[in-house]
PDB file of C-alpha atoms in Angstrom:
ATOM      1  CA  MET C  90      23.090 -29.194  19.514  1.00  0.00           C
ATOM      2  CA  THR C  91      22.647 -32.923  20.146  1.00  0.00           C
ATOM      3  CA  VAL C  92      22.914 -35.222  17.145  1.00  0.00           C
ATOM      4  CA  LEU C  93      20.313 -37.996  17.182  1.00  0.00           C
ATOM      5  CA  ALA C  94      21.158 -41.642  16.545  1.00  0.00           C
ATOM      6  CA  SER C  95      20.764 -42.489  12.880  1.00  0.00           C
ATOM      7  CA  ARG C  96      21.676 -45.018  10.208  1.00  0.00           C
ATOM      8  CA  GLN C  97      22.232 -44.678   6.488  1.00  0.00           C
ATOM      9  CA  PHE C  98      20.949 -47.030   3.803  1.00  0.00           C
ATOM     10  CA  MET C  99      22.040 -47.078   0.145  1.00  0.00           C
ATOM     11  CA  SER C 100      24.305 -44.105   0.789  1.00  0.00           C
ATOM     12  CA  GLN C 101      26.164 -44.832  -2.467  1.00  0.00           C
ATOM     13  CA  LYS C 102      23.078 -43.901  -4.492  1.00  0.00           C
ATOM     14  CA  ARG C 103      22.925 -40.500  -6.139  1.00  0.00           C
ATOM     15  CA  GLY C 104      20.172 -37.925  -5.823  1.00  0.00           C
ATOM     16  CA  PRO C 105      18.202 -36.464  -2.925  1.00  0.00           C
ATOM     17  CA  TRP C 106      18.031 -38.353   0.362  1.00  0.00           C
ATOM     18  CA  VAL C 107      14.867 -39.689   1.943  1.00  0.00           C
ATOM     19  CA  VAL C 108      14.836 -39.049   5.704  1.00  0.00           C
ATOM     20  CA  TRP C 109      12.474 -41.123   7.873  1.00  0.00           C
ATOM     21  CA  LEU C 110      10.937 -40.141  11.234  1.00  0.00           C
ATOM     22  CA  HIS C 111       9.070 -42.785  13.257  1.00  0.00           C
ATOM     23  CA  GLY C 112       6.149 -42.254  15.632  1.00  0.00           C
ATOM     24  CA  LEU C 113       5.826 -42.571  19.399  1.00  0.00           C
ATOM     25  CA  TRP C 114       6.971 -46.066  20.461  1.00  0.00           C
ATOM     26  CA  GLY C 115       8.839 -46.446  17.172  1.00  0.00           C
ATOM     27  CA  CYS C 116      12.490 -46.738  16.184  1.00  0.00           C
ATOM     28  CA  LYS C 117      14.634 -46.166  13.145  1.00  0.00           C
ATOM     29  CA  GLU C 118      14.807 -49.884  12.261  1.00  0.00           C
ATOM     30  CA  GLU C 119      11.075 -50.129  11.555  1.00  0.00           C
ATOM     31  CA  TRP C 120      11.545 -48.336   8.221  1.00  0.00           C
ATOM     32  CA  GLN C 121      13.933 -50.854   6.691  1.00  0.00           C
ATOM     33  CA  PRO C 122      11.243 -53.013   4.990  1.00  0.00           C
ATOM     34  CA  ILE C 123       9.822 -49.853   3.383  1.00  0.00           C
ATOM     35  CA  ILE C 124      13.183 -48.436   2.306  1.00  0.00           C
ATOM     36  CA  ASN C 125      14.013 -51.610   0.413  1.00  0.00           C
ATOM     37  CA  ASN C 126      10.913 -51.117  -1.783  1.00  0.00           C
ATOM     38  CA  ALA C 127      10.429 -47.340  -1.900  1.00  0.00           C
ATOM     39  CA  GLY C 128      12.800 -46.594  -4.737  1.00  0.00           C
ATOM     40  CA  ASP C 129      16.451 -46.168  -5.555  1.00  0.00           C
ATOM     41  CA  TYR C 130      17.256 -43.390  -3.080  1.00  0.00           C
ATOM     42  CA  PRO C 131      19.810 -42.949  -0.301  1.00  0.00           C
ATOM     43  CA  SER C 132      17.986 -43.020   3.029  1.00  0.00           C
ATOM     44  CA  LEU C 133      18.601 -41.863   6.583  1.00  0.00           C
ATOM     45  CA  VAL C 134      16.562 -43.283   9.460  1.00  0.00           C
ATOM     46  CA  ILE C 135      16.591 -41.391  12.771  1.00  0.00           C
ATOM     47  CA  ASP C 136      15.833 -42.387  16.363  1.00  0.00           C
ATOM     48  CA  LEU C 137      13.791 -39.548  17.868  1.00  0.00           C
ATOM     49  CA  PRO C 138      14.470 -38.375  21.453  1.00  0.00           C
ATOM     50  CA  GLY C 139      13.603 -40.956  24.102  1.00  0.00           C
ATOM     51  CA  HIS C 140      13.588 -43.791  21.547  1.00  0.00           C
ATOM     52  CA  GLY C 141      16.067 -46.437  20.444  1.00  0.00           C
ATOM     53  CA  GLU C 142      19.661 -45.284  20.620  1.00  0.00           C
ATOM     54  CA  SER C 143      18.474 -41.723  21.350  1.00  0.00           C
ATOM     55  CA  VAL C 144      16.841 -42.871  24.617  1.00  0.00           C
ATOM     56  CA  SER C 145      18.993 -40.528  26.717  1.00  0.00           C
ATOM     57  CA  VAL C 146      18.121 -37.442  24.634  1.00  0.00           C
ATOM     58  CA  ARG C 147      15.370 -35.156  25.957  1.00  0.00           C
ATOM     59  CA  ALA C 148      13.161 -33.401  23.427  1.00  0.00           C
ATOM     60  CA  GLY C 149      12.334 -30.277  25.462  1.00  0.00           C
ATOM     61  CA  ASN C 150       9.970 -28.839  22.876  1.00  0.00           C
ATOM     62  CA  PHE C 151       9.249 -28.841  19.156  1.00  0.00           C
ATOM     63  CA  GLU C 152      11.939 -26.324  18.304  1.00  0.00           C
ATOM     64  CA  GLN C 153      14.617 -28.258  20.184  1.00  0.00           C
ATOM     65  CA  VAL C 154      13.707 -31.459  18.338  1.00  0.00           C
ATOM     66  CA  ASN C 155      13.814 -29.521  15.078  1.00  0.00           C
ATOM     67  CA  GLN C 156      17.324 -28.333  15.929  1.00  0.00           C
ATOM     68  CA  GLN C 157      18.315 -31.911  16.786  1.00  0.00           C
ATOM     69  CA  ILE C 158      17.013 -33.069  13.416  1.00  0.00           C
ATOM     70  CA  ASN C 159      18.931 -30.273  11.679  1.00  0.00           C
ATOM     71  CA  ALA C 160      22.110 -31.232  13.554  1.00  0.00           C
ATOM     72  CA  THR C 161      21.623 -34.868  12.535  1.00  0.00           C
ATOM     73  CA  LEU C 162      21.142 -33.940   8.882  1.00  0.00           C
ATOM     74  CA  SER C 163      24.261 -31.790   9.011  1.00  0.00           C
ATOM     75  CA  ALA C 164      26.305 -34.529  10.700  1.00  0.00           C
ATOM     76  CA  ASN C 165      25.343 -36.856   7.845  1.00  0.00           C
ATOM     77  CA  GLY C 166      26.142 -34.282   5.168  1.00  0.00           C
ATOM     78  CA  ILE C 167      22.529 -34.090   3.988  1.00  0.00           C
ATOM     79  CA  ASP C 168      21.303 -30.822   2.469  1.00  0.00           C
ATOM     80  CA  ASP C 169      18.965 -32.142  -0.256  1.00  0.00           C
ATOM     81  CA  TYR C 170      16.202 -34.397   1.028  1.00  0.00           C
ATOM     82  CA  TRP C 171      12.616 -35.583   1.266  1.00  0.00           C
ATOM     83  CA  LEU C 172      11.131 -36.016   4.719  1.00  0.00           C
ATOM     84  CA  VAL C 173       8.813 -38.911   5.619  1.00  0.00           C
ATOM     85  CA  GLY C 174       7.131 -38.976   9.028  1.00  0.00           C
ATOM     86  CA  TYR C 175       4.609 -41.206  10.763  1.00  0.00           C
ATOM     87  CA  SER C 176       2.211 -39.854  13.434  1.00  0.00           C
ATOM     88  CA  LEU C 177       4.472 -37.990  15.910  1.00  0.00           C
ATOM     89  CA  GLY C 178       7.235 -38.126  13.308  1.00  0.00           C
ATOM     90  CA  GLY C 179       4.811 -36.616  10.821  1.00  0.00           C
ATOM     91  CA  ARG C 180       4.015 -33.762  13.175  1.00  0.00           C
ATOM     92  CA  LEU C 181       7.724 -33.089  13.661  1.00  0.00           C
ATOM     93  CA  ALA C 182       8.243 -33.212   9.895  1.00  0.00           C
ATOM     94  CA  MET C 183       5.458 -30.674   9.357  1.00  0.00           C
ATOM     95  CA  TYR C 184       6.917 -28.402  12.024  1.00  0.00           C
ATOM     96  CA  HIS C 185      10.334 -28.726  10.367  1.00  0.00           C
ATOM     97  CA  ALA C 186       8.906 -27.640   7.021  1.00  0.00           C
ATOM     98  CA  ALA C 187       6.499 -24.946   8.231  1.00  0.00           C
ATOM     99  CA  CYS C 188       8.543 -23.321  10.988  1.00  0.00           C
ATOM    100  CA  GLY C 189      12.135 -24.135  10.054  1.00  0.00           C
ATOM    101  CA  LYS C 190      11.758 -23.363   6.345  1.00  0.00           C
ATOM    102  CA  PRO C 191      14.824 -25.489   5.463  1.00  0.00           C
ATOM    103  CA  ALA C 192      16.422 -24.665   2.125  1.00  0.00           C
ATOM    104  CA  GLY C 193      17.252 -28.271   1.257  1.00  0.00           C
ATOM    105  CA  LEU C 194      13.792 -29.773   1.761  1.00  0.00           C
ATOM    106  CA  ARG C 195      12.340 -31.275  -1.452  1.00  0.00           C
ATOM    107  CA  GLY C 196       8.947 -32.148   0.029  1.00  0.00           C
ATOM    108  CA  LEU C 197       6.979 -33.992   2.685  1.00  0.00           C
ATOM    109  CA  ILE C 198       5.273 -37.366   2.937  1.00  0.00           C
ATOM    110  CA  ILE C 199       3.123 -37.500   6.069  1.00  0.00           C
ATOM    111  CA  GLU C 200       1.556 -40.692   7.369  1.00  0.00           C
ATOM    112  CA  ALA C 201      -1.332 -40.003   9.768  1.00  0.00           C
ATOM    113  CA  GLY C 202       0.104 -36.828  11.280  1.00  0.00           C
ATOM    114  CA  ASN C 203      -2.093 -34.123  12.792  1.00  0.00           C
ATOM    115  CA  PRO C 204      -1.307 -30.628  11.430  1.00  0.00           C
ATOM    116  CA  GLY C 205      -2.571 -29.074  14.675  1.00  0.00           C
ATOM    117  CA  LEU C 206      -5.547 -28.045  16.750  1.00  0.00           C
ATOM    118  CA  ALA C 207      -7.391 -24.881  15.769  1.00  0.00           C
ATOM    119  CA  THR C 208      -8.151 -23.303  19.156  1.00  0.00           C
ATOM    120  CA  GLU C 209      -6.364 -22.574  22.404  1.00  0.00           C
ATOM    121  CA  ASP C 210      -9.057 -24.448  24.335  1.00  0.00           C
ATOM    122  CA  GLU C 211      -8.461 -27.583  22.250  1.00  0.00           C
ATOM    123  CA  ARG C 212      -4.708 -27.334  22.747  1.00  0.00           C
ATOM    124  CA  HIS C 213      -5.094 -26.848  26.506  1.00  0.00           C
ATOM    125  CA  ALA C 214      -7.405 -29.865  26.801  1.00  0.00           C
ATOM    126  CA  ARG C 215      -5.017 -32.013  24.775  1.00  0.00           C
ATOM    127  CA  LEU C 216      -2.057 -30.945  26.898  1.00  0.00           C
ATOM    128  CA  LEU C 217      -3.876 -31.932  30.088  1.00  0.00           C
ATOM    129  CA  HIS C 218      -4.799 -35.258  28.495  1.00  0.00           C
ATOM    130  CA  ASP C 219      -1.266 -36.027  27.323  1.00  0.00           C
ATOM    131  CA  ASN C 220       0.322 -34.989  30.618  1.00  0.00           C
ATOM    132  CA  GLY C 221      -2.099 -37.330  32.373  1.00  0.00           C
ATOM    133  CA  LEU C 222      -1.090 -40.179  30.069  1.00  0.00           C
ATOM    134  CA  ALA C 223       2.574 -39.421  30.665  1.00  0.00           C
ATOM    135  CA  GLN C 224       2.066 -39.607  34.416  1.00  0.00           C
ATOM    136  CA  GLN C 225       0.323 -42.960  34.042  1.00  0.00           C
ATOM    137  CA  LEU C 226       3.210 -44.166  31.911  1.00  0.00           C
ATOM    138  CA  ARG C 227       5.665 -43.310  34.677  1.00  0.00           C
ATOM    139  CA  GLU C 228       3.609 -45.088  37.331  1.00  0.00           C
ATOM    140  CA  ARG C 229       1.874 -48.104  35.770  1.00  0.00           C
ATOM    141  CA  PRO C 230       3.345 -51.397  34.543  1.00  0.00           C
ATOM    142  CA  LEU C 231       4.388 -50.801  30.944  1.00  0.00           C
ATOM    143  CA  ALA C 232       2.471 -53.770  29.538  1.00  0.00           C
ATOM    144  CA  ASP C 233      -0.774 -52.586  31.147  1.00  0.00           C
ATOM    145  CA  PHE C 234      -0.304 -49.069  29.817  1.00  0.00           C
ATOM    146  CA  LEU C 235       0.460 -50.307  26.305  1.00  0.00           C
ATOM    147  CA  TYR C 236      -2.567 -52.558  26.244  1.00  0.00           C
ATOM    148  CA  ASP C 237      -4.801 -49.590  27.051  1.00  0.00           C
ATOM    149  CA  TRP C 238      -2.885 -47.416  24.552  1.00  0.00           C
ATOM    150  CA  TYR C 239      -3.755 -49.775  21.727  1.00  0.00           C
ATOM    151  CA  ARG C 240      -7.397 -49.747  22.736  1.00  0.00           C
ATOM    152  CA  GLN C 241      -7.687 -46.074  21.724  1.00  0.00           C
ATOM    153  CA  GLY C 242     -10.193 -45.375  18.982  1.00  0.00           C
ATOM    154  CA  VAL C 243      -7.534 -44.675  16.382  1.00  0.00           C
ATOM    155  CA  PHE C 244      -6.387 -48.307  16.728  1.00  0.00           C
ATOM    156  CA  ALA C 245      -9.909 -49.760  16.628  1.00  0.00           C
ATOM    157  CA  ASP C 246      -9.147 -51.746  13.483  1.00  0.00           C
ATOM    158  CA  LEU C 247      -6.577 -53.916  15.298  1.00  0.00           C
ATOM    159  CA  SER C 248      -7.549 -57.454  16.220  1.00  0.00           C
ATOM    160  CA  GLU C 249      -6.844 -58.720  19.721  1.00  0.00           C
ATOM    161  CA  GLU C 250      -3.880 -60.684  18.374  1.00  0.00           C
ATOM    162  CA  GLN C 251      -2.480 -57.596  16.633  1.00  0.00           C
ATOM    163  CA  ARG C 252      -2.940 -55.562  19.807  1.00  0.00           C
ATOM    164  CA  GLN C 253      -0.943 -58.099  21.785  1.00  0.00           C
ATOM    165  CA  GLN C 254       1.765 -58.053  19.116  1.00  0.00           C
ATOM    166  CA  ARG C 255       2.053 -54.269  19.362  1.00  0.00           C
ATOM    167  CA  VAL C 256       2.377 -54.491  23.149  1.00  0.00           C
ATOM    168  CA  ALA C 257       5.118 -57.114  22.874  1.00  0.00           C
ATOM    169  CA  GLN C 258       7.003 -55.007  20.312  1.00  0.00           C
ATOM    170  CA  HIS C 259       7.301 -52.064  22.695  1.00  0.00           C
ATOM    171  CA  LEU C 260       8.103 -53.629  26.061  1.00  0.00           C
ATOM    172  CA  HIS C 261      11.802 -52.834  25.574  1.00  0.00           C
ATOM    173  CA  HIS C 262      11.182 -49.078  25.743  1.00  0.00           C
ATOM    174  CA  ASN C 263      12.179 -46.850  28.640  1.00  0.00           C
ATOM    175  CA  ALA C 264       8.784 -45.769  29.980  1.00  0.00           C
ATOM    176  CA  CYS C 265      10.017 -42.544  31.560  1.00  0.00           C
ATOM    177  CA  ALA C 266      11.800 -41.475  28.380  1.00  0.00           C
ATOM    178  CA  ILE C 267       8.656 -42.087  26.321  1.00  0.00           C
ATOM    179  CA  ALA C 268       6.601 -40.213  28.931  1.00  0.00           C
ATOM    180  CA  ASP C 269       8.903 -37.198  28.604  1.00  0.00           C
ATOM    181  CA  MET C 270       8.556 -37.266  24.825  1.00  0.00           C
ATOM    182  CA  LEU C 271       4.777 -37.589  25.068  1.00  0.00           C
ATOM    183  CA  SER C 272       4.607 -34.461  27.253  1.00  0.00           C
ATOM    184  CA  ASP C 273       7.276 -32.453  25.430  1.00  0.00           C
ATOM    185  CA  THR C 274       5.736 -32.965  21.992  1.00  0.00           C
ATOM    186  CA  SER C 275       2.065 -33.067  22.941  1.00  0.00           C
ATOM    187  CA  LEU C 276      -0.325 -31.893  20.262  1.00  0.00           C
ATOM    188  CA  GLY C 277      -1.247 -29.289  22.876  1.00  0.00           C
ATOM    189  CA  HIS C 278       2.212 -27.725  22.464  1.00  0.00           C
ATOM    190  CA  GLN C 279       2.140 -27.878  18.672  1.00  0.00           C
ATOM    191  CA  PRO C 280       1.132 -24.770  16.759  1.00  0.00           C
ATOM    192  CA  ASP C 281      -1.632 -25.134  14.198  1.00  0.00           C
ATOM    193  CA  LEU C 282       0.444 -25.690  11.060  1.00  0.00           C
ATOM    194  CA  ALA C 283      -2.352 -26.120   8.530  1.00  0.00           C
ATOM    195  CA  ASP C 284      -2.226 -22.655   6.955  1.00  0.00           C
ATOM    196  CA  ALA C 285       1.588 -22.635   6.811  1.00  0.00           C
ATOM    197  CA  LEU C 286       1.602 -26.057   5.161  1.00  0.00           C
ATOM    198  CA  LYS C 287      -0.763 -24.788   2.466  1.00  0.00           C
ATOM    199  CA  GLN C 288       1.742 -22.038   1.688  1.00  0.00           C
ATOM    200  CA  LEU C 289       4.659 -24.423   1.143  1.00  0.00           C
ATOM    201  CA  THR C 290       6.246 -24.342  -2.279  1.00  0.00           C
ATOM    202  CA  VAL C 291       7.330 -27.999  -2.031  1.00  0.00           C
ATOM    203  CA  PRO C 292       5.060 -31.030  -2.615  1.00  0.00           C
ATOM    204  CA  LEU C 293       3.123 -32.504   0.296  1.00  0.00           C
ATOM    205  CA  LEU C 294       1.493 -35.940   0.283  1.00  0.00           C
ATOM    206  CA  TYR C 295      -0.628 -37.426   3.056  1.00  0.00           C
ATOM    207  CA  ILE C 296      -0.852 -41.191   3.336  1.00  0.00           C
ATOM    208  CA  CYS C 297      -3.607 -42.722   5.460  1.00  0.00           C
ATOM    209  CA  GLY C 298      -4.955 -46.214   5.863  1.00  0.00           C
ATOM    210  CA  GLU C 299      -8.478 -46.535   4.510  1.00  0.00           C
ATOM    211  CA  ARG C 300      -9.673 -47.636   7.962  1.00  0.00           C
ATOM    212  CA  ASP C 301      -8.127 -44.611   9.695  1.00  0.00           C
ATOM    213  CA  THR C 302     -11.316 -42.567   9.395  1.00  0.00           C
ATOM    214  CA  LYS C 303     -10.142 -39.888  11.840  1.00  0.00           C
ATOM    215  CA  PHE C 304      -7.057 -38.895   9.887  1.00  0.00           C
ATOM    216  CA  CYS C 305      -8.627 -39.329   6.468  1.00  0.00           C
ATOM    217  CA  ALA C 306     -11.258 -36.818   7.605  1.00  0.00           C
ATOM    218  CA  ILE C 307      -8.623 -34.378   8.912  1.00  0.00           C
ATOM    219  CA  VAL C 308      -6.774 -34.454   5.597  1.00  0.00           C
ATOM    220  CA  ARG C 309      -9.949 -33.940   3.577  1.00  0.00           C
ATOM    221  CA  VAL C 310     -11.019 -30.968   5.714  1.00  0.00           C
ATOM    222  CA  HIS C 311      -7.711 -29.258   4.907  1.00  0.00           C
ATOM    223  CA  GLN C 312      -7.802 -30.410   1.263  1.00  0.00           C
ATOM    224  CA  PHE C 313      -4.281 -31.807   1.325  1.00  0.00           C
ATOM    225  CA  THR C 314      -3.342 -34.370  -1.330  1.00  0.00           C
ATOM    226  CA  LEU C 315      -4.370 -37.754   0.100  1.00  0.00           C
ATOM    227  CA  GLN C 316      -3.362 -41.285  -0.840  1.00  0.00           C
ATOM    228  CA  THR C 317      -5.388 -43.947   0.970  1.00  0.00           C
ATOM    229  CA  ILE C 318      -3.930 -47.393   1.491  1.00  0.00           C
ATOM    230  CA  PRO C 319      -6.189 -50.466   1.490  1.00  0.00           C
ATOM    231  CA  ASP C 320      -6.276 -52.984   4.326  1.00  0.00           C
ATOM    232  CA  ALA C 321      -4.699 -50.564   6.789  1.00  0.00           C
ATOM    233  CA  GLY C 322      -5.575 -48.396   9.759  1.00  0.00           C
ATOM    234  CA  HIS C 323      -3.506 -45.780  11.586  1.00  0.00           C
ATOM    235  CA  ASN C 324      -0.121 -47.472  11.150  1.00  0.00           C
ATOM    236  CA  THR C 325      -0.210 -47.953   7.407  1.00  0.00           C
ATOM    237  CA  HIS C 326       3.449 -48.766   6.875  1.00  0.00           C
ATOM    238  CA  GLN C 327       3.204 -51.722   9.248  1.00  0.00           C
ATOM    239  CA  ALA C 328      -0.211 -52.976   8.125  1.00  0.00           C
ATOM    240  CA  ASN C 329       0.437 -52.819   4.363  1.00  0.00           C
ATOM    241  CA  PRO C 330       4.140 -52.120   3.746  1.00  0.00           C
ATOM    242  CA  ALA C 331       4.054 -53.036   0.058  1.00  0.00           C
ATOM    243  CA  ALA C 332       1.286 -50.560  -0.799  1.00  0.00           C
ATOM    244  CA  PHE C 333       2.851 -47.894   1.423  1.00  0.00           C
ATOM    245  CA  ALA C 334       6.216 -48.266  -0.316  1.00  0.00           C
ATOM    246  CA  GLN C 335       4.504 -48.142  -3.710  1.00  0.00           C
ATOM    247  CA  ALA C 336       2.768 -44.874  -2.802  1.00  0.00           C
ATOM    248  CA  ILE C 337       6.096 -43.332  -1.820  1.00  0.00           C
ATOM    249  CA  ARG C 338       7.871 -44.651  -4.903  1.00  0.00           C
ATOM    250  CA  THR C 339       5.178 -43.241  -7.183  1.00  0.00           C
ATOM    251  CA  PHE C 340       5.121 -39.850  -5.478  1.00  0.00           C
ATOM    252  CA  LEU C 341       8.900 -39.450  -5.520  1.00  0.00           C
ATOM    253  CA  SER C 342       9.125 -40.487  -9.167  1.00  0.00           C
ATOM    254  CA  LEU C 343       6.483 -37.896 -10.121  1.00  0.00           C
ATOM    255  CA  HIS C 344       8.516 -35.145  -8.482  1.00  0.00           C
ATOM    256  CA  SER C 345      12.024 -36.208  -9.445  1.00  0.00           C
ATOM    257  CA  VAL C 346      14.094 -33.856 -11.544  1.00  0.00           C
TER     258      VAL C 346
END
């Protein structure tokens, strides 16, 4: 199985690892400001398929990405770890925990990740939507697509200047690789993980920006443990990195042994 690109931080530290999964359009480097303030733990950051140094890797489906993550953990000698995931990375982290049932997983920290859609009709509609977006991504100028992407309701809290900054940050991406990932890991392909997550025997924390009303509502419906972060929307770790790191540090310290 393919090993994904990754990088270790503070590998000399003892104790469980913290493994970080970015969202769509992200990369492993974006976590470094958080890692430096999230506690005294060894960390592994991973480039997901189609992103960063894993740009040539195809996801295929959720289970294949899960196997790629497992192979990456194994290649780094990690068998005792916490998993942190943002948005798409959060959905992959939840799948990893709920469907893979890994023995070494200490717990999950999910930032604005959807546990799944409840009905087949909802999943089918989402798949059609995401496949349509992926086709646009293959055909349109990347800057135009990104500008429209950041005008979605979930990013409504962004100012025009912030929107332009997000577009500029992502112009280096391979549009076709991102399009493949968008289709392969559509929420329409994801099983509804909510019930399985409630059966986990490891801790689960959701982190959402206070202005991300959509995902705060999703978390409250499922009655997962929620930590809201002030002055932040969907991408909490970028909008308020200090408060995000503090939430992680507190949670990990509460559950350390």
